[in-house]
Coordinates of C-alpha atoms and ligand atoms in Angstrom, one line a residue:
X17 CA 105.3 74.5 95.5
X18 CA 103.8 77.3 93.4
X19 CA 103.7 80.6 95.3
X20 CA 101.7 83.5 93.9
X21 CA 102.4 87.0 95.4
X22 CA 100.0 89.8 94.5
X23 CA 101.2 93.5 95.0
X24 CA 104.8 93.2 93.8
X25 CA 105.2 97.0 93.4
X26 CA 103.9 97.9 96.9
X27 CA 105.9 98.3 100.1
X28 CA 105.0 94.8 101.4
X29 CA 105.2 93.1 98.0
X30 CA 108.8 94.4 97.5
X31 CA 109.7 93.2 101.0
X32 CA 108.3 89.7 100.2
X33 CA 110.3 89.7 97.0
X34 CA 113.5 90.2 99.0
X35 CA 112.5 87.7 101.6
X36 CA 111.4 84.9 99.3
X37 CA 114.4 85.4 97.0
X38 CA 116.7 85.0 100.0
X39 CA 114.7 82.1 101.5
X40 CA 114.4 78.4 101.1
X41 CA 111.9 78.5 98.3
X42 CA 112.4 77.3 94.7
X43 CA 112.6 80.5 92.7
X44 CA 111.2 78.9 89.6
X45 CA 107.9 78.3 91.3
X46 CA 107.4 81.8 92.7
X47 CA 105.5 84.4 90.7
X48 CA 105.2 88.1 91.7
X49 CA 102.4 90.0 90.0
X50 CA 101.6 93.7 89.9
X51 CA 98.7 95.8 88.5
X52 CA 100.0 95.4 84.9
X53 CA 99.9 91.5 85.2
X54 CA 96.5 91.3 86.9
X55 CA 94.0 94.1 87.8
X56 CA 92.5 93.1 91.1
X57 CA 89.5 95.3 90.3
X58 CA 88.6 92.7 87.7
X59 CA 87.4 89.4 89.2
X60 CA 87.8 87.5 86.0
X61 CA 91.5 88.5 85.8
X62 CA 92.1 87.2 89.3
X63 CA 90.2 83.9 88.6
X64 CA 92.0 83.4 85.3
X65 CA 95.4 83.9 86.9
X66 CA 94.6 81.5 89.7
X67 CA 93.4 78.8 87.3
X68 CA 96.4 79.1 85.0
X69 CA 99.1 79.3 87.7
X70 CA 97.5 76.9 90.2
X71 CA 99.3 78.2 93.3
X72 CA 99.7 76.2 96.5
X73 CA 100.3 79.4 98.4
X74 CA 98.7 82.8 97.6
X75 CA 100.2 85.8 99.3
X76 CA 98.0 88.9 98.9
X77 CA 100.2 92.0 99.6
X78 CA 98.2 94.2 97.3
X79 CA 95.4 96.5 98.4
X80 CA 93.6 99.8 97.6
X81 CA 95.5 101.8 100.3
X82 CA 94.5 105.4 99.4
X83 CA 92.7 106.0 102.6
X84 CA 91.3 109.5 101.8
X85 CA 90.6 108.9 98.1
X86 CA 88.6 105.8 99.1
X87 CA 85.9 108.1 100.5
X88 CA 85.0 109.0 96.9
X89 CA 86.0 105.6 95.3
X90 CA 84.1 103.2 97.4
X91 CA 83.2 100.8 94.6
X92 CA 86.8 100.5 93.5
X93 CA 88.1 100.1 97.1
X94 CA 85.6 97.3 97.8
X95 CA 86.4 95.6 94.5
X96 CA 90.1 95.4 95.3
X97 CA 89.9 95.0 99.1
X98 CA 86.9 92.8 99.4
X99 CA 85.9 91.1 96.1
X100 CA 89.5 90.2 95.0
X101 CA 90.4 88.6 98.4
X102 CA 87.1 86.8 98.3
X103 CA 88.0 85.3 94.9
X104 CA 91.4 84.3 96.2
X105 CA 89.8 82.7 99.3
X106 CA 87.2 80.8 97.3
X107 CA 89.9 79.4 95.1
X108 CA 92.1 78.5 98.1
X109 CA 89.3 76.8 100.0
X110 CA 88.1 74.8 97.0
X111 CA 91.7 73.7 96.0
X112 CA 92.9 73.0 99.6
X113 CA 95.7 75.6 99.3
X114 CA 97.0 78.4 101.5
X115 CA 96.1 82.1 101.6
X116 CA 98.1 84.7 103.5
X117 CA 96.3 88.1 103.5
X118 CA 96.9 91.4 105.2
X119 CA 94.5 93.8 106.9
X120 CA 94.6 96.9 109.0
X121 CA 94.1 98.6 112.4
X122 CA 91.5 100.8 110.5
X123 CA 88.9 98.0 110.9
X124 CA 88.6 99.4 114.5
X125 CA 87.0 102.7 115.5
X126 CA 89.8 103.5 118.0
X127 CA 87.5 104.1 121.0
X128 CA 88.8 101.2 123.1
X129 CA 91.1 102.0 126.1
X130 CA 94.1 99.8 125.7
X131 CA 95.2 97.4 122.9
X132 CA 92.7 95.7 120.5
X133 CA 92.6 91.9 120.5
X134 CA 91.3 89.7 117.7
X135 CA 88.1 89.2 119.7
X136 CA 87.2 92.9 119.7
X137 CA 84.4 94.0 117.5
X138 CA 85.4 95.7 114.2
X139 CA 83.8 99.0 113.6
X140 CA 85.6 100.8 110.8
X141 CA 85.2 104.5 110.5
X142 CA 85.9 105.1 106.8
X143 CA 85.5 103.4 103.4
X144 CA 89.0 102.0 103.3
X145 CA 88.5 100.3 106.7
X146 CA 85.1 99.1 105.7
X147 CA 86.4 97.6 102.5
X148 CA 89.3 95.9 104.4
X149 CA 86.9 94.5 107.0
X150 CA 84.6 93.2 104.2
X151 CA 87.6 91.4 102.8
X152 CA 88.4 89.8 106.1
X153 CA 84.8 88.6 106.5
X154 CA 84.7 87.2 102.9
X155 CA 87.9 85.2 103.6
X156 CA 86.7 83.8 106.9
X157 CA 83.4 82.9 105.3
X158 CA 85.0 81.2 102.3
X159 CA 87.1 78.9 104.5
X160 CA 84.2 77.9 106.8
X161 CA 83.0 75.2 104.5
X162 CA 86.1 74.7 102.3
X163 CA 89.4 73.0 102.8
X164 CA 92.7 75.0 102.7
X165 CA 94.2 77.2 105.3
X166 CA 94.5 81.0 105.8
X167 CA 95.9 83.7 108.0
X168 CA 94.8 87.3 107.9
X169 CA 97.5 89.5 109.5
X170 CA 96.2 92.8 110.7
X171 CA 99.0 95.4 110.9
X172 CA 99.5 99.1 111.2
X173 CA 101.5 102.2 110.1
X174 CA 103.6 100.2 107.5
X175 CA 106.9 101.6 106.2
X176 CA 109.2 100.1 103.6
X177 CA 110.2 100.7 100.0
X178 CA 107.4 103.1 99.0
X179 CA 105.4 106.1 100.2
X180 CA 104.9 106.3 103.9
X181 CA 104.8 108.6 106.9
X182 CA 108.5 108.5 107.8
X183 CA 109.6 109.4 104.2
X184 CA 107.1 112.2 104.2
X185 CA 108.3 113.6 107.5
X186 CA 112.0 113.4 106.4
X187 CA 111.1 115.2 103.1
X188 CA 109.2 117.9 105.0
X189 CA 112.1 118.3 107.5
X190 CA 114.4 119.0 104.6
X191 CA 112.0 121.7 103.2
X192 CA 110.7 123.4 106.3
X193 CA 112.2 124.7 109.6
X194 CA 109.1 123.8 111.6
X195 CA 106.6 120.9 111.5
X196 CA 103.3 120.2 113.2
X197 CA 102.4 116.6 113.8
X198 CA 99.4 114.9 115.4
X199 CA 100.1 113.6 119.0
X200 CA 96.7 112.1 120.0
X201 CA 96.5 109.2 117.6
X202 CA 98.4 106.1 118.9
X203 CA 99.6 103.0 117.0
X204 CA 102.6 100.8 116.2
X205 CA 104.9 101.5 113.2
X206 CA 105.5 98.3 111.4
X207 CA 108.5 97.6 109.1
X208 CA 107.4 95.9 105.8
X209 CA 110.6 93.9 106.0
X210 CA 109.7 92.6 109.5
X211 CA 106.2 91.8 108.3
X212 CA 107.5 89.9 105.2
X213 CA 109.9 87.9 107.3
X214 CA 107.0 86.9 109.5
X215 CA 104.7 86.3 106.6
X216 CA 107.1 84.0 104.8
X217 CA 107.6 81.9 107.9
X218 CA 103.8 81.7 108.4
X219 CA 103.2 80.9 104.7
X220 CA 105.4 77.8 105.1
X221 CA 103.8 76.7 108.3
X222 CA 100.3 77.3 106.9
X223 CA 101.1 75.3 103.8
X224 CA 102.4 72.4 106.1
X225 CA 99.0 72.7 107.9
X226 CA 100.8 73.5 111.2
X227 CA 99.7 77.1 111.8
X228 CA 96.1 77.5 112.9
X229 CA 94.0 79.5 110.4
X230 CA 92.5 82.8 111.6
X231 CA 92.9 86.5 112.1
X232 CA 96.1 87.6 113.9
X233 CA 97.5 91.0 114.9
X234 CA 101.0 91.4 113.6
X235 CA 103.0 94.5 114.8
X236 CA 106.3 95.0 116.6
X237 CA 106.7 95.6 120.4
X238 CA 105.7 99.1 121.8
X239 CA 103.5 102.0 120.8
X240 CA 103.8 105.7 119.9
X241 CA 101.8 108.6 118.4
X242 CA 102.6 110.3 115.1
X243 CA 104.4 113.1 116.8
X244 CA 106.8 110.7 118.6
X245 CA 107.4 108.8 115.4
X246 CA 108.2 112.0 113.6
X247 CA 110.6 113.1 116.3
X248 CA 112.4 109.8 116.3
X249 CA 112.7 109.8 112.4
X250 CA 114.1 113.3 112.3
X251 CA 116.5 112.6 115.3
X252 CA 117.7 109.4 113.7
X253 CA 118.3 111.1 110.4
X254 CA 120.3 113.9 112.0
X255 CA 122.4 111.4 114.0
X256 CA 123.0 109.5 110.7
X257 CA 124.4 112.7 109.2
X258 CA 121.5 114.1 107.3
X259 CA 121.2 117.9 106.9
X260 CA 117.7 119.0 107.7
X261 CA 116.0 122.4 108.1
X262 CA 113.9 121.1 111.1
X263 CA 115.4 119.5 114.2
X264 CA 113.3 117.1 116.3
X265 CA 112.8 120.0 118.7
X266 CA 111.2 122.0 115.9
X267 CA 108.3 119.6 115.6
X268 CA 105.2 120.8 117.4
X269 CA 102.4 118.4 118.7
X270 CA 98.9 119.2 117.5
X271 CA 95.6 117.3 118.1
X272 CA 94.1 115.4 115.1
X273 CA 91.2 117.9 115.3
X274 CA 93.6 120.6 113.9
X275 CA 94.5 118.4 110.9
X276 CA 91.2 117.4 109.3
X277 CA 91.3 114.8 106.5
X278 CA 88.6 113.3 104.2
X279 CA 88.7 109.9 106.0
X280 CA 88.3 109.7 109.8
X281 CA 91.2 107.7 111.5
X282 CA 91.0 105.7 114.7
X283 CA 92.5 107.6 117.7
X284 CA 93.7 104.3 119.1
X285 CA 95.3 101.8 116.7
X286 CA 97.2 99.7 119.3
X287 CA 97.0 96.0 118.4
X288 CA 97.8 93.2 120.9
X289 CA 99.9 90.4 119.5
X290 CA 99.4 87.8 122.3
X291 CA 97.5 85.4 120.0
X292 CA 100.2 85.4 117.4
X293 CA 102.9 85.1 120.0
X294 CA 101.2 82.0 121.5
X295 CA 100.9 80.4 118.1
X296 CA 104.5 81.1 117.2
X297 CA 105.6 79.7 120.6
X298 CA 103.4 76.6 120.1
X299 CA 105.1 75.9 116.8
X300 CA 108.6 76.9 118.1
X301 CA 108.8 79.5 115.3
X302 CA 110.1 82.5 117.4
X303 CA 113.6 81.2 117.1
X304 CA 113.3 81.4 113.3
X305 CA 112.3 85.0 113.4
X306 CA 115.4 87.0 114.4
X307 CA 113.6 90.4 114.4
X308 CA 110.3 89.2 116.0
X309 CA 111.0 90.9 119.4
X310 CA 112.9 94.0 118.1
X311 CA 110.9 97.0 119.4
X312 CA 109.4 99.4 116.9
X313 CA 111.8 102.3 117.7
X314 CA 115.0 100.3 117.0
X315 CA 113.4 99.2 113.7
X316 CA 112.6 102.8 112.7
X317 CA 116.1 103.9 113.5
X318 CA 117.6 101.2 111.4
X319 CA 115.2 102.0 108.6
X320 CA 116.1 105.7 108.6
X321 CA 119.8 104.8 108.5
X322 CA 119.1 102.5 105.6
X323 CA 117.2 105.2 103.7
X324 CA 120.1 107.6 104.1
X325 CA 122.6 105.0 103.0
X326 CA 120.7 104.2 99.8
Ligands
NAP5 N1 100.6 101.2 104.5 C1 100.1 101.1 105.7 O1 100.3 102.0 106.5 C2 99.2 99.9 106.1 C3 98.7 99.9 107.4 C4 97.9 98.8 107.8 C5 97.7 97.8 106.9 N2 98.2 97.9 105.7 C6 97.9 96.7 104.8 O2 99.2 96.1 104.4 C7 99.1 95.6 103.1 C8 100.3 96.1 102.3 O3 100.2 97.6 102.2 P1 101.4 98.4 101.5 O4 101.8 99.5 102.5 O5 102.4 97.5 101.0 O6 100.6 99.1 100.4 P2 101.1 99.8 99.1 O7 102.5 100.2 99.2 O8 100.1 100.9 98.8 O9 101.0 98.7 97.9 C9 99.7 98.2 97.5 C10 99.9 97.6 96.2 O10 98.7 97.1 95.7 C11 98.6 97.4 94.3 N3 97.3 97.5 93.8 C12 96.4 98.5 94.1 N4 95.3 98.4 93.3 C13 95.5 97.3 92.5 C14 94.8 96.7 91.4 N5 93.6 97.2 91.0 N6 95.3 95.7 90.8 C15 96.6 95.2 91.1 N7 97.3 95.7 92.1 C16 96.8 96.8 92.8 C17 99.4 98.7 94.1 O11 99.8 98.7 92.8 P3 100.5 100.0 92.1 O12 101.9 100.0 92.7 O13 100.4 99.8 90.7 O14 99.7 101.2 92.6 C18 100.5 98.5 95.1 O15 101.7 98.0 94.5 C19 97.7 96.0 102.5 O16 96.9 94.9 102.7 C20 97.3 97.2 103.4 O17 95.9 97.3 103.5 C21 99.0 98.9 105.2

């Protein structure tokens, strides 16, 4: 089975590389591609690669993720986040193969009380969210008439081997004695490793035509705001022996209104995972996902320890 993974140099792409290399797949038939191998802003590049490699499974871990820059690079964001996934989906639907794609909490406007389900109306606030939502729609549309199967996993607040909020906070806590962090935006931090473990399992089930195609929310158990996440990251680092200028008590909560950014963010990014949980239970897959029910805070603590050990 030929497996093509886009985004090899991103947080999720690197996590997939580790996961798939450790898994049951034949390594000779897996190809990981980055920007230098295939520019996703160029539709022809994407089509040519698909035609030449003939994948049975496409995993799209790549995306234009510069949320603020997207406000001034709309065309590029849409090319990478909407047009490229559309090209992948058209290929998959016409060839009866599998597409696993990732999307974001930023497709919602964050005004809902409580967690968002897959049935809630998308209403992205910024260009990044709009481009990701356009990508979702293009994929769903491509599979309406075609064969093949797909899953779009919406996730949030991803951290792994790359730039992310936790690394930024730990760097700032080394440099400064006091930090100010937003406490009125809520979401669920998601480990790239956790997501790749889940994604690899789903890719197999999709390819075997067991898993039902559709959009699924994929985040760990629990919820927090950025301030709480920053506190836990700093506390975990200190407990693991790091020397920082700022303790968790030196972090002050501020409202998002005091930290204006070019792109608006949803105040509520909580995603409900009941649909995914049901599907995993139906296929008896939960037992194959050792970290599925590990709460977000335990995962963050383990991640910080790992960062310090590296
Ligand atoms: N990060 C988050 O907090 C977050 C939250 C919710 C959802 N998501 C979604 O989760 C998925 C994975 O995100 P991530 O955190 O792994 O992102 P990431 O670390 O920013 O990685 C994205 C990758 O996409 C590649 N890419 C961008 N433009 C490209 C182009 N024109 N051609 C080829 N490759 C290109 C980048 O290549 P370079 O390395 O060369 O730049 C990068 O390696 C994405 O679908 C994202 O929308 C992320």
